Amino acid sequence: MKKIKLALLIILSVIILAGCGKSAKEEFFDYTKKNVTENSSNDISMTVKDIKLTADMKDSPEANVMVTQLKDIKVTGSMQHDVSEKATNTKLNIEALGQKIPLEFISKNDDMYFSLDIFRGISKIASQFNSELPSDEKTLSAFDGKYLKLSDADTLEIDSKSATNLTKKFQKEVSNYFTSLDEERFTKENDVVTFKLTKKDVVVLAEKFNTLSKSKKEYKEFVIPDFDEMIKNLPKALDAKFNLNTKTNDLAVALTSTFDKKDEGFIDSIEVLYNYKPNDKQVAIKLPAKKEIVNVKEIEAILAPYLSDELDEELDEELDEELDEELDEELDEELDEELDEELDGDFNMADDEFKELVKELEKEDFSSFSAAESDELLEEYEPLLTEKQYKTIEKIFKNK
C-alpha cells in the first residue's frame, strides 16, 4: 500500500494544476485550472479493472479468492468545491466485502472535518476477521452523525498552517514541472486529450516534495522518512493515463502498477480506473454543527470499555513474557552455578578422553595463532585438566 500512496499523491496534484492556452497540453491544464478557480461539483468513481497474478500463483485458490474480493471493491461519490467560501465537501461510498462504508470530508479554510459514520461499516468488516472492535448498537450509535475535527492539534499532531503552506508551494512545483513537459506528451483525438504520467514523473515530483519539506524548519515533520528506500520499493512500472473530454469535461484516469518478481507478492499487475464527471448538484456546503463535533478524548471515552479490556490482555501477555524471561534467567543461573561447582571440585578429564583430545589437537595447525589466542584457548581447557594434562596441552599450543 505504501508503494501506491506516493503515486496517488502525485496524480491528485496533477488534477489541480494550473495552465493557459489552447494546444492539447494547454487544454488539459485549462480544465485543471477551471476546477481550482471556479465552483465545481463532480461525480467520482473508482473500480479495479484488472488484476493479473504472478505465474506461480495463477492456480492458487486462495490468491484467486483474494483477487475476486479486490475486484469487487467499488468507490462512488461526489466532490464539491466552493471557491468563494474556500470550502470543499467530498462524499464517498466504499463497497467492500459485502459492506457499504460512507466516507465524508468537509473542509473550510484550514479546518477539516471527518465523518465518523464510517465506524459502523468498519466494525462490520472487522468482525469478519474475528477482530474485537466494538459492535454493540449503543457504541456504534454514539458515532452516528458525528464528526472529528482533523485540524485540531491533538488529532493530527501537525501544524495545519504549515501543511497548507507546503501544499500550496508543492502545487506550484507540480504546475511548473508539467508546464515544462514536451507538447508531444499531450495528444488530442476528436474531443479527447490524452496525457500519460510515468514512474519517472512520480520520482521527480517526489524528490521535489521532499526537497521542499527540507527547505524550512516548519516543514520538517513532512519530510519523507527513508526516502531512497521508498523510491527503491516503488512498483517496477507505474503508468497513469489521463483522458479528458474537452466537450463534456469528463476525466478518466487509468492507473496501472506492475510489480517486480523480487517483491515476492502474488500480484503481477493491477489496473485501477478513476472517473470524474461534472454534475449539477452544486449546493451550499454546510459545516458540522457544534453539537455534531467530537474530539479525540470524547472518542476515547466512548471506546474506554473496549480499550481497557484490550490493554488488560496486552498487559497479561507482557507479564507472562516477563515471568518466562525471569524463570529462564533463574534456570540459567542455577545451571551455571552447578557447572561452576563441578569445575571447582575434583572434576578432571579421564585419561582416555585426554588421549583422544591430544590426538585431535596434534592434527591441527596452530602456527598462525598469536600468543594471546593460544593463551585464550589454554584458559578454556584449564578447568578441565590436571596440572600434568595442562602442561601437555600447553606444549602443543606453544610448539605448533
mmCIF file of C-alpha atoms in Angstrom:
data_model
loop_
_atom_site.group_PDB
_atom_site.id
_atom_site.type_symbol
_atom_site.label_atom_id
_atom_site.label_comp_id
_atom_site.label_asym_id
_atom_site.label_seq_id
_atom_site.Cartn_x
_atom_site.Cartn_y
_atom_site.Cartn_z
ATOM 1 C CA MET A 1 0.000 0.000 0.000
ATOM 2 C CA LYS A 2 2.812 2.424 0.798
ATOM 3 C CA LYS A 3 4.143 1.915 -2.697
ATOM 4 C CA ILE A 4 0.935 3.298 -4.226
ATOM 5 C CA LYS A 5 0.275 6.194 -1.792
ATOM 6 C CA LEU A 6 3.019 8.408 -3.202
ATOM 7 C CA ALA A 7 1.813 7.798 -6.753
ATOM 8 C CA LEU A 8 -1.730 8.815 -5.782
ATOM 9 C CA LEU A 9 -0.409 11.992 -4.156
ATOM 10 C CA ILE A 10 1.299 12.983 -7.401
ATOM 11 C CA ILE A 11 -1.705 12.055 -9.560
ATOM 12 C CA LEU A 12 -4.094 14.076 -7.377
ATOM 13 C CA SER A 13 -1.708 17.013 -7.638
ATOM 14 C CA VAL A 14 -1.839 16.785 -11.433
ATOM 15 C CA ILE A 15 -5.622 17.127 -11.285
ATOM 16 C CA ILE A 16 -5.309 20.539 -9.614
ATOM 17 C CA LEU A 17 -2.629 22.042 -11.849
ATOM 18 C CA ALA A 18 -2.869 25.477 -13.449
ATOM 19 C CA GLY A 19 -2.202 26.485 -17.045
ATOM 20 C CA CYS A 20 -3.331 28.508 -20.066
ATOM 21 C CA GLY A 21 -3.595 28.309 -23.854
ATOM 22 C CA LYS A 22 -5.318 26.086 -26.409
ATOM 23 C CA SER A 23 -2.926 23.347 -27.525
ATOM 24 C CA ALA A 24 -3.676 19.759 -26.393
ATOM 25 C CA LYS A 25 -1.361 20.358 -23.476
ATOM 26 C CA GLU A 26 -2.874 23.738 -22.665
ATOM 27 C CA GLU A 27 -6.443 22.456 -22.958
ATOM 28 C CA PHE A 28 -5.623 19.836 -20.361
ATOM 29 C CA PHE A 29 -4.399 22.482 -17.934
ATOM 30 C CA ASP A 30 -7.323 24.776 -18.731
ATOM 31 C CA TYR A 31 -9.549 22.066 -17.306
ATOM 32 C CA THR A 32 -7.496 21.718 -14.125
ATOM 33 C CA LYS A 33 -7.314 25.484 -13.684
ATOM 34 C CA LYS A 34 -11.082 25.751 -14.017
ATOM 35 C CA ASN A 35 -11.605 23.166 -11.268
ATOM 36 C CA VAL A 36 -9.443 25.223 -8.904
ATOM 37 C CA THR A 37 -10.593 28.761 -9.713
ATOM 38 C CA GLU A 38 -14.336 28.151 -10.235
ATOM 39 C CA ASN A 39 -17.109 26.471 -8.281
ATOM 40 C CA SER A 40 -17.383 22.845 -9.320
ATOM 41 C CA SER A 41 -19.216 19.645 -8.493
ATOM 42 C CA ASN A 42 -18.155 16.259 -9.821
ATOM 43 C CA ASP A 43 -19.322 12.673 -9.529
ATOM 44 C CA ILE A 44 -16.435 10.350 -8.665
ATOM 45 C CA SER A 45 -15.982 6.625 -9.137
ATOM 46 C CA MET A 46 -13.187 4.112 -8.736
ATOM 47 C CA THR A 47 -13.133 0.486 -9.848
ATOM 48 C CA VAL A 48 -10.498 -2.206 -10.121
ATOM 49 C CA LYS A 49 -10.477 -3.052 -13.836
ATOM 50 C CA ASP A 50 -7.943 -5.858 -13.873
ATOM 51 C CA ILE A 51 -5.578 -7.809 -11.632
ATOM 52 C CA LYS A 52 -3.012 -10.222 -13.030
ATOM 53 C CA LEU A 53 -1.481 -12.872 -10.792
ATOM 54 C CA THR A 54 2.140 -13.970 -10.975
ATOM 55 C CA ALA A 55 2.756 -17.160 -12.995
ATOM 56 C CA ASP A 56 3.318 -19.301 -9.892
ATOM 57 C CA MET A 57 0.070 -18.091 -8.245
ATOM 58 C CA LYS A 58 -2.400 -18.347 -11.145
ATOM 59 C CA ASP A 59 -3.682 -21.718 -9.958
ATOM 60 C CA SER A 60 -3.793 -20.796 -6.266
ATOM 61 C CA PRO A 61 -7.396 -20.906 -4.935
ATOM 62 C CA GLU A 62 -6.555 -18.520 -2.083
ATOM 63 C CA ALA A 63 -4.960 -15.962 -4.432
ATOM 64 C CA ASN A 64 -7.910 -16.114 -6.846
ATOM 65 C CA VAL A 65 -10.385 -15.575 -3.999
ATOM 66 C CA MET A 66 -8.345 -12.534 -2.933
ATOM 67 C CA VAL A 67 -8.392 -11.189 -6.497
ATOM 68 C CA THR A 68 -12.170 -11.606 -6.681
ATOM 69 C CA GLN A 69 -12.597 -9.667 -3.433
ATOM 70 C CA LEU A 70 -10.311 -6.880 -4.669
ATOM 71 C CA LYS A 71 -12.156 -6.626 -7.986
ATOM 72 C CA ASP A 72 -15.449 -6.262 -6.108
ATOM 73 C CA ILE A 73 -14.228 -3.094 -4.376
ATOM 74 C CA LYS A 74 -16.006 -0.021 -5.729
ATOM 75 C CA VAL A 75 -15.972 3.627 -4.738
ATOM 76 C CA THR A 76 -18.621 6.128 -5.810
ATOM 77 C CA GLY A 77 -19.409 9.607 -4.619
ATOM 78 C CA SER A 78 -19.069 13.308 -5.300
ATOM 79 C CA MET A 79 -16.671 16.205 -4.734
ATOM 80 C CA GLN A 80 -17.901 19.776 -4.428
ATOM 81 C CA HIS A 81 -15.754 22.913 -4.399
ATOM 82 C CA ASP A 82 -16.982 26.379 -3.351
ATOM 83 C CA VAL A 83 -14.325 28.957 -4.281
ATOM 84 C CA SER A 84 -15.866 31.984 -2.563
ATOM 85 C CA GLU A 85 -16.271 30.108 0.734
ATOM 86 C CA LYS A 86 -12.929 28.277 0.334
ATOM 87 C CA ALA A 87 -14.809 25.110 1.162
ATOM 88 C CA THR A 88 -14.942 21.569 -0.189
ATOM 89 C CA ASN A 89 -17.142 18.579 0.529
ATOM 90 C CA THR A 90 -16.159 15.064 -0.507
ATOM 91 C CA LYS A 91 -18.660 12.226 -0.039
ATOM 92 C CA LEU A 92 -17.747 8.679 -0.953
ATOM 93 C CA ASN A 93 -19.364 5.270 -0.588
ATOM 94 C CA ILE A 94 -16.969 2.341 -0.426
ATOM 95 C CA GLU A 95 -18.312 -1.111 -1.276
ATOM 96 C CA ALA A 96 -16.045 -3.877 0.050
ATOM 97 C CA LEU A 97 -16.517 -7.383 1.465
ATOM 98 C CA GLY A 98 -20.281 -7.077 1.254
ATOM 99 C CA GLN A 99 -20.431 -3.827 3.214
ATOM 100 C CA LYS A 100 -21.094 -0.204 2.247
ATOM 101 C CA ILE A 101 -18.934 2.284 4.100
ATOM 102 C CA PRO A 102 -19.668 6.044 3.904
ATOM 103 C CA LEU A 103 -16.673 8.369 3.875
ATOM 104 C CA GLU A 104 -17.043 12.149 4.130
ATOM 105 C CA PHE A 105 -14.610 15.054 4.425
ATOM 106 C CA ILE A 106 -15.706 18.676 4.834
ATOM 107 C CA SER A 107 -13.156 21.493 4.816
ATOM 108 C CA LYS A 108 -13.253 25.265 5.023
ATOM 109 C CA ASN A 109 -10.122 27.409 5.062
ATOM 110 C CA ASP A 110 -7.705 25.417 7.254
ATOM 111 C CA ASP A 111 -10.373 23.421 9.109
ATOM 112 C CA MET A 112 -11.241 19.853 8.099
ATOM 113 C CA TYR A 113 -13.910 17.539 9.475
ATOM 114 C CA PHE A 114 -14.124 13.759 9.082
ATOM 115 C CA SER A 115 -17.438 11.899 9.419
ATOM 116 C CA LEU A 116 -17.444 9.092 11.974
ATOM 117 C CA ASP A 117 -20.315 7.300 10.214
ATOM 118 C CA ILE A 118 -17.527 5.167 8.752
ATOM 119 C CA PHE A 119 -17.080 3.398 12.088
ATOM 120 C CA ARG A 120 -20.202 1.226 11.749
ATOM 121 C CA GLY A 121 -19.106 -0.222 8.404
ATOM 122 C CA ILE A 122 -15.525 -0.783 9.535
ATOM 123 C CA SER A 123 -16.766 -2.613 12.620
ATOM 124 C CA LYS A 124 -18.844 -4.987 10.473
ATOM 125 C CA ILE A 125 -15.904 -5.749 8.183
ATOM 126 C CA ALA A 126 -13.569 -6.201 11.165
ATOM 127 C CA SER A 127 -15.968 -8.751 12.676
ATOM 128 C CA GLN A 128 -15.453 -10.937 9.573
ATOM 129 C CA PHE A 129 -11.801 -11.226 10.571
ATOM 130 C CA ASN A 130 -12.578 -12.005 14.227
ATOM 131 C CA SER A 131 -11.497 -8.525 15.298
ATOM 132 C CA GLU A 132 -12.686 -7.329 18.681
ATOM 133 C CA LEU A 133 -13.776 -3.853 17.587
ATOM 134 C CA PRO A 134 -16.934 -2.839 19.464
ATOM 135 C CA SER A 135 -20.062 -3.806 17.513
ATOM 136 C CA ASP A 136 -22.869 -3.228 20.032
ATOM 137 C CA GLU A 137 -25.572 -0.793 18.951
ATOM 138 C CA LYS A 138 -25.021 1.577 21.897
ATOM 139 C CA THR A 139 -21.365 2.143 20.959
ATOM 140 C CA LEU A 140 -21.968 2.325 17.212
ATOM 141 C CA SER A 141 -24.887 4.788 17.516
ATOM 142 C CA ALA A 142 -22.642 7.112 19.561
ATOM 143 C CA PHE A 143 -20.629 7.734 16.360
ATOM 144 C CA ASP A 144 -23.594 8.231 14.022
ATOM 145 C CA GLY A 145 -23.835 11.781 12.683
ATOM 146 C CA LYS A 146 -20.645 12.862 14.481
ATOM 147 C CA TYR A 147 -17.528 14.493 13.024
ATOM 148 C CA LEU A 148 -13.914 14.568 14.146
ATOM 149 C CA LYS A 149 -12.160 17.889 13.598
ATOM 150 C CA LEU A 150 -8.929 16.829 11.902
ATOM 151 C CA SER A 151 -7.338 20.261 12.095
ATOM 152 C CA ASP A 152 -7.215 20.104 15.905
ATOM 153 C CA ALA A 153 -3.642 19.800 17.136
ATOM 154 C CA ASP A 154 -4.483 16.817 19.369
ATOM 155 C CA THR A 155 -5.895 14.933 16.373
ATOM 156 C CA LEU A 156 -3.167 15.005 13.742
ATOM 157 C CA GLU A 157 -0.365 16.427 15.865
ATOM 158 C CA ILE A 158 0.758 18.558 12.917
ATOM 159 C CA ASP A 159 0.736 22.262 12.205
ATOM 160 C CA SER A 160 -2.209 22.736 9.804
ATOM 161 C CA LYS A 161 -0.928 26.172 8.736
ATOM 162 C CA SER A 162 2.440 24.679 7.750
ATOM 163 C CA ALA A 163 0.647 21.858 5.918
ATOM 164 C CA THR A 164 -1.433 24.373 3.954
ATOM 165 C CA ASN A 165 1.607 26.479 3.039
ATOM 166 C CA LEU A 166 3.597 23.420 1.971
ATOM 167 C CA THR A 167 0.696 22.152 -0.158
ATOM 168 C CA LYS A 168 0.427 25.468 -1.992
ATOM 169 C CA LYS A 169 4.160 25.532 -2.706
ATOM 170 C CA PHE A 170 4.135 21.924 -3.885
ATOM 171 C CA GLN A 171 1.202 22.596 -6.229
ATOM 172 C CA LYS A 172 3.262 25.404 -7.764
ATOM 173 C CA GLU A 173 6.201 22.999 -8.187
ATOM 174 C CA VAL A 174 3.881 20.478 -9.856
ATOM 175 C CA SER A 175 2.464 23.154 -12.141
ATOM 176 C CA ASN A 176 5.936 24.329 -13.186
ATOM 177 C CA TYR A 177 7.064 20.773 -13.843
ATOM 178 C CA PHE A 178 4.151 19.845 -16.096
ATOM 179 C CA THR A 179 4.239 23.176 -17.879
ATOM 180 C CA SER A 180 7.824 22.345 -18.869
ATOM 181 C CA LEU A 181 6.906 18.971 -20.419
ATOM 182 C CA ASP A 182 7.092 18.470 -24.192
ATOM 183 C CA GLU A 183 3.937 19.123 -26.198
ATOM 184 C CA GLU A 184 4.309 15.641 -27.732
ATOM 185 C CA ARG A 185 3.261 14.020 -24.458
ATOM 186 C CA PHE A 186 -0.209 15.514 -24.906
ATOM 187 C CA THR A 187 -2.285 14.245 -27.834
ATOM 188 C CA LYS A 188 -5.816 15.013 -28.969
ATOM 189 C CA GLU A 189 -8.236 12.883 -30.956
ATOM 190 C CA ASN A 190 -11.715 14.275 -31.625
ATOM 191 C CA ASP A 191 -12.619 15.918 -28.281
ATOM 192 C CA VAL A 192 -10.363 13.790 -26.067
ATOM 193 C CA VAL A 193 -6.965 14.986 -24.808
ATOM 194 C CA THR A 194 -4.675 12.178 -23.636
ATOM 195 C CA PHE A 195 -1.698 12.543 -21.341
ATOM 196 C CA LYS A 196 0.472 9.844 -19.782
ATOM 197 C CA LEU A 197 2.188 10.080 -16.416
ATOM 198 C CA THR A 198 5.149 7.722 -15.841
ATOM 199 C CA LYS A 199 7.117 6.387 -12.890
ATOM 200 C CA LYS A 200 9.901 8.806 -13.803
ATOM 201 C CA ASP A 201 7.496 11.736 -13.303
ATOM 202 C CA VAL A 202 6.414 10.349 -9.932
ATOM 203 C CA VAL A 203 10.022 10.060 -8.768
ATOM 204 C CA VAL A 204 10.900 13.600 -9.919
ATOM 205 C CA LEU A 205 7.886 15.091 -8.138
ATOM 206 C CA ALA A 206 8.533 13.036 -5.016
ATOM 207 C CA GLU A 207 12.060 14.428 -4.922
ATOM 208 C CA LYS A 208 10.680 17.961 -5.315
ATOM 209 C CA PHE A 209 8.247 17.373 -2.448
ATOM 210 C CA ASN A 210 10.977 16.053 -0.153
ATOM 211 C CA THR A 211 13.364 18.870 -1.070
ATOM 212 C CA LEU A 212 10.619 21.388 -0.349
ATOM 213 C CA SER A 213 9.885 19.700 3.001
ATOM 214 C CA LYS A 214 13.557 20.085 3.963
ATOM 215 C CA SER A 215 13.703 23.744 2.944
ATOM 216 C CA LYS A 216 12.214 25.126 6.189
ATOM 217 C CA LYS A 217 12.106 24.017 9.801
ATOM 218 C CA GLU A 218 8.328 24.413 9.843
ATOM 219 C CA TYR A 219 8.031 21.698 7.156
ATOM 220 C CA LYS A 220 10.392 19.143 8.720
ATOM 221 C CA GLU A 221 7.526 16.957 10.001
ATOM 222 C CA PHE A 222 6.511 16.312 6.373
ATOM 223 C CA VAL A 223 9.917 15.035 5.249
ATOM 224 C CA ILE A 224 9.531 11.514 3.841
ATOM 225 C CA PRO A 225 11.477 9.091 6.082
ATOM 226 C CA ASP A 226 13.778 6.560 4.369
ATOM 227 C CA PHE A 227 13.165 8.391 1.088
ATOM 228 C CA ASP A 228 15.682 6.444 -1.008
ATOM 229 C CA GLU A 229 14.326 3.137 0.264
ATOM 230 C CA MET A 230 10.763 4.218 -0.522
ATOM 231 C CA ILE A 231 11.707 5.142 -4.103
ATOM 232 C CA LYS A 232 13.532 1.840 -4.451
ATOM 233 C CA ASN A 233 10.400 -0.026 -3.360
ATOM 234 C CA LEU A 234 8.041 1.652 -5.828
ATOM 235 C CA PRO A 235 6.406 -0.713 -8.345
ATOM 236 C CA LYS A 236 8.631 -1.751 -11.261
ATOM 237 C CA ALA A 237 6.377 0.217 -13.614
ATOM 238 C CA LEU A 238 3.841 2.904 -12.814
ATOM 239 C CA ASP A 239 1.685 4.462 -15.537
ATOM 240 C CA ALA A 240 -1.281 6.798 -15.319
ATOM 241 C CA LYS A 241 -3.224 7.579 -18.483
ATOM 242 C CA PHE A 242 -5.447 10.682 -18.396
ATOM 243 C CA ASN A 243 -8.294 11.011 -20.919
ATOM 244 C CA LEU A 244 -10.023 14.396 -20.797
ATOM 245 C CA ASN A 245 -13.131 15.038 -22.859
ATOM 246 C CA THR A 246 -12.895 18.784 -23.529
ATOM 247 C CA LYS A 247 -16.539 18.917 -24.594
ATOM 248 C CA THR A 248 -18.118 17.281 -21.508
ATOM 249 C CA ASN A 249 -15.207 17.862 -19.088
ATOM 250 C CA ASP A 250 -15.290 14.167 -18.129
ATOM 251 C CA LEU A 251 -11.886 12.965 -16.902
ATOM 252 C CA ALA A 252 -10.899 9.284 -16.840
ATOM 253 C CA VAL A 253 -7.652 8.123 -15.238
ATOM 254 C CA ALA A 254 -6.284 4.591 -15.627
ATOM 255 C CA LEU A 255 -3.536 3.791 -13.104
ATOM 256 C CA THR A 256 -1.510 0.646 -13.804
ATOM 257 C CA SER A 257 1.088 -0.692 -11.381
ATOM 258 C CA THR A 258 3.387 -3.558 -12.379
ATOM 259 C CA PHE A 259 5.392 -5.232 -9.635
ATOM 260 C CA ASP A 260 8.825 -6.819 -9.704
ATOM 261 C CA LYS A 261 9.155 -10.574 -9.188
ATOM 262 C CA LYS A 262 11.612 -9.927 -6.364
ATOM 263 C CA ASP A 263 8.768 -8.370 -4.343
ATOM 264 C CA GLU A 264 7.549 -11.929 -3.755
ATOM 265 C CA GLY A 265 3.908 -10.879 -3.905
ATOM 266 C CA PHE A 266 1.102 -12.761 -5.643
ATOM 267 C CA ILE A 267 0.064 -9.840 -7.908
ATOM 268 C CA ASP A 268 1.923 -9.176 -11.154
ATOM 269 C CA SER A 269 -0.024 -6.024 -12.077
ATOM 270 C CA ILE A 270 -3.153 -4.115 -11.124
ATOM 271 C CA GLU A 271 -5.158 -1.551 -13.106
ATOM 272 C CA VAL A 272 -7.480 0.881 -11.335
ATOM 273 C CA LEU A 273 -9.896 3.269 -13.079
ATOM 274 C CA TYR A 274 -10.892 6.690 -11.732
ATOM 275 C CA ASN A 275 -13.655 8.810 -13.288
ATOM 276 C CA TYR A 276 -14.577 12.452 -12.645
ATOM 277 C CA LYS A 277 -17.788 13.718 -14.242
ATOM 278 C CA PRO A 278 -19.328 17.200 -13.741
ATOM 279 C CA ASN A 279 -22.839 17.307 -12.275
ATOM 280 C CA ASP A 280 -25.415 19.987 -11.472
ATOM 281 C CA LYS A 281 -25.637 19.244 -7.742
ATOM 282 C CA GLN A 282 -23.932 22.446 -6.593
ATOM 283 C CA VAL A 283 -25.416 23.351 -3.179
ATOM 284 C CA ALA A 284 -24.166 25.352 -0.211
ATOM 285 C CA ILE A 285 -21.526 23.402 1.740
ATOM 286 C CA LYS A 286 -22.711 23.039 5.322
ATOM 287 C CA LEU A 287 -20.184 22.671 8.130
ATOM 288 C CA PRO A 288 -20.980 20.365 11.071
ATOM 289 C CA ALA A 289 -22.879 21.969 13.953
ATOM 290 C CA LYS A 290 -21.030 22.361 17.245
ATOM 291 C CA LYS A 291 -23.039 19.527 18.845
ATOM 292 C CA GLU A 292 -22.002 17.195 15.999
ATOM 293 C CA ILE A 293 -18.260 17.716 16.546
ATOM 294 C CA VAL A 294 -16.312 15.436 18.890
ATOM 295 C CA ASN A 295 -12.644 15.381 19.826
ATOM 296 C CA VAL A 296 -10.205 12.539 20.378
ATOM 297 C CA LYS A 297 -10.778 12.465 24.143
ATOM 298 C CA GLU A 298 -14.528 12.011 23.653
ATOM 299 C CA ILE A 299 -13.897 9.146 21.232
ATOM 300 C CA GLU A 300 -11.547 7.522 23.735
ATOM 301 C CA ALA A 301 -14.245 7.827 26.415
ATOM 302 C CA ILE A 302 -16.767 6.020 24.173
ATOM 303 C CA LEU A 303 -14.251 3.258 23.471
ATOM 304 C CA ALA A 304 -12.927 3.126 27.057
ATOM 305 C CA PRO A 305 -14.517 -0.237 28.000
ATOM 306 C CA TYR A 306 -13.130 -1.880 24.845
ATOM 307 C CA LEU A 307 -9.741 -0.212 25.176
ATOM 308 C CA SER A 308 -9.380 -1.219 28.844
ATOM 309 C CA ASP A 309 -10.115 -4.882 28.034
ATOM 310 C CA GLU A 310 -7.614 -4.805 25.189
ATOM 311 C CA LEU A 311 -4.973 -3.155 27.373
ATOM 312 C CA ASP A 312 -5.582 -5.770 30.094
ATOM 313 C CA GLU A 313 -4.961 -8.545 27.569
ATOM 314 C CA GLU A 314 -1.781 -6.848 26.329
ATOM 315 C CA LEU A 315 -0.630 -6.345 29.912
ATOM 316 C CA ASP A 316 -1.289 -10.011 30.739
ATOM 317 C CA GLU A 317 0.734 -11.063 27.701
ATOM 318 C CA GLU A 318 3.606 -8.758 28.687
ATOM 319 C CA LEU A 319 3.569 -10.069 32.281
ATOM 320 C CA ASP A 320 3.589 -13.667 31.035
ATOM 321 C CA GLU A 321 6.569 -12.895 28.815
ATOM 322 C CA GLU A 322 8.391 -11.178 31.692
ATOM 323 C CA LEU A 323 7.741 -14.145 34.012
ATOM 324 C CA ASP A 324 9.000 -16.556 31.368
ATOM 325 C CA GLU A 325 12.142 -14.474 30.942
ATOM 326 C CA GLU A 326 12.702 -14.349 34.727
ATOM 327 C CA LEU A 327 12.272 -18.119 35.025
ATOM 328 C CA ASP A 328 14.673 -18.666 32.146
ATOM 329 C CA GLU A 329 17.234 -16.375 33.782
ATOM 330 C CA GLU A 330 16.870 -18.178 37.145
ATOM 331 C CA LEU A 331 17.244 -21.561 35.456
ATOM 332 C CA ASP A 332 20.333 -20.374 33.579
ATOM 333 C CA GLU A 333 21.847 -19.074 36.824
ATOM 334 C CA GLU A 334 21.193 -22.412 38.582
ATOM 335 C CA LEU A 335 22.806 -24.345 35.750
ATOM 336 C CA ASP A 336 25.795 -22.005 35.736
ATOM 337 C CA GLU A 337 26.204 -22.441 39.483
ATOM 338 C CA GLU A 338 26.051 -26.232 39.206
ATOM 339 C CA LEU A 339 28.603 -26.179 36.421
ATOM 340 C CA ASP A 340 30.898 -23.904 38.392
ATOM 341 C CA GLU A 341 30.655 -26.209 41.406
ATOM 342 C CA GLU A 342 31.585 -29.184 39.265
ATOM 343 C CA LEU A 343 34.520 -27.382 37.715
ATOM 344 C CA ASP A 344 35.722 -26.099 41.073
ATOM 345 C CA GLY A 345 35.581 -29.621 42.542
ATOM 346 C CA ASP A 346 37.596 -32.691 41.718
ATOM 347 C CA PHE A 347 36.341 -32.937 38.169
ATOM 348 C CA ASN A 348 39.126 -33.723 35.686
ATOM 349 C CA MET A 349 39.204 -35.211 32.220
ATOM 350 C CA ALA A 350 39.642 -39.014 32.185
ATOM 351 C CA ASP A 351 42.919 -40.327 30.777
ATOM 352 C CA ASP A 352 41.301 -41.996 27.743
ATOM 353 C CA GLU A 353 39.361 -38.814 26.949
ATOM 354 C CA PHE A 354 42.519 -36.775 27.351
ATOM 355 C CA LYS A 355 44.429 -39.054 24.943
ATOM 356 C CA GLU A 356 41.744 -38.569 22.311
ATOM 357 C CA LEU A 357 41.908 -34.819 22.821
ATOM 358 C CA VAL A 358 45.685 -34.817 22.373
ATOM 359 C CA LYS A 359 45.386 -36.798 19.114
ATOM 360 C CA GLU A 360 42.885 -34.287 17.745
ATOM 361 C CA LEU A 361 44.917 -31.267 18.764
ATOM 362 C CA GLU A 362 48.120 -32.668 17.255
ATOM 363 C CA LYS A 363 46.359 -32.872 13.899
ATOM 364 C CA GLU A 364 45.627 -29.168 14.000
ATOM 365 C CA ASP A 365 47.958 -26.410 12.834
ATOM 366 C CA PHE A 366 48.273 -23.645 15.446
ATOM 367 C CA SER A 367 51.219 -21.876 13.794
ATOM 368 C CA SER A 368 49.042 -18.950 12.747
ATOM 369 C CA PHE A 369 47.745 -18.417 16.288
ATOM 370 C CA SER A 370 49.057 -15.416 18.204
ATOM 371 C CA ALA A 371 50.295 -15.789 21.773
ATOM 372 C CA ALA A 372 47.095 -14.147 23.012
ATOM 373 C CA GLU A 373 44.920 -16.596 21.090
ATOM 374 C CA SER A 374 46.904 -19.575 22.416
ATOM 375 C CA ASP A 375 46.554 -18.283 25.980
ATOM 376 C CA GLU A 376 42.798 -17.855 25.471
ATOM 377 C CA LEU A 377 42.444 -21.486 24.357
ATOM 378 C CA LEU A 378 44.508 -22.679 27.296
ATOM 379 C CA GLU A 379 42.256 -20.766 29.696
ATOM 380 C CA GLU A 380 39.243 -22.596 28.308
ATOM 381 C CA TYR A 381 40.865 -26.011 28.823
ATOM 382 C CA GLU A 382 42.474 -25.305 32.216
ATOM 383 C CA PRO A 383 39.405 -26.009 34.454
ATOM 384 C CA LEU A 384 39.067 -29.483 32.896
ATOM 385 C CA LEU A 385 42.697 -30.605 33.181
ATOM 386 C CA THR A 386 45.081 -31.777 35.811
ATOM 387 C CA GLU A 387 48.329 -29.882 36.154
ATOM 388 C CA LYS A 388 50.152 -32.566 34.151
ATOM 389 C CA GLN A 389 47.483 -32.594 31.415
ATOM 390 C CA TYR A 390 47.555 -28.807 31.239
ATOM 391 C CA LYS A 391 51.351 -28.731 30.638
ATOM 392 C CA THR A 392 50.939 -31.280 27.813
ATOM 393 C CA ILE A 393 48.318 -29.138 26.089
ATOM 394 C CA GLU A 394 50.418 -26.020 26.656
ATOM 395 C CA LYS A 395 53.356 -27.618 24.791
ATOM 396 C CA ILE A 396 51.074 -28.473 21.838
ATOM 397 C CA PHE A 397 49.914 -24.851 21.508
ATOM 398 C CA LYS A 398 53.340 -23.329 22.046
ATOM 399 C CA ASN A 399 55.289 -25.708 19.748
ATOM 400 C CA LYS A 400 52.878 -25.603 16.791
#
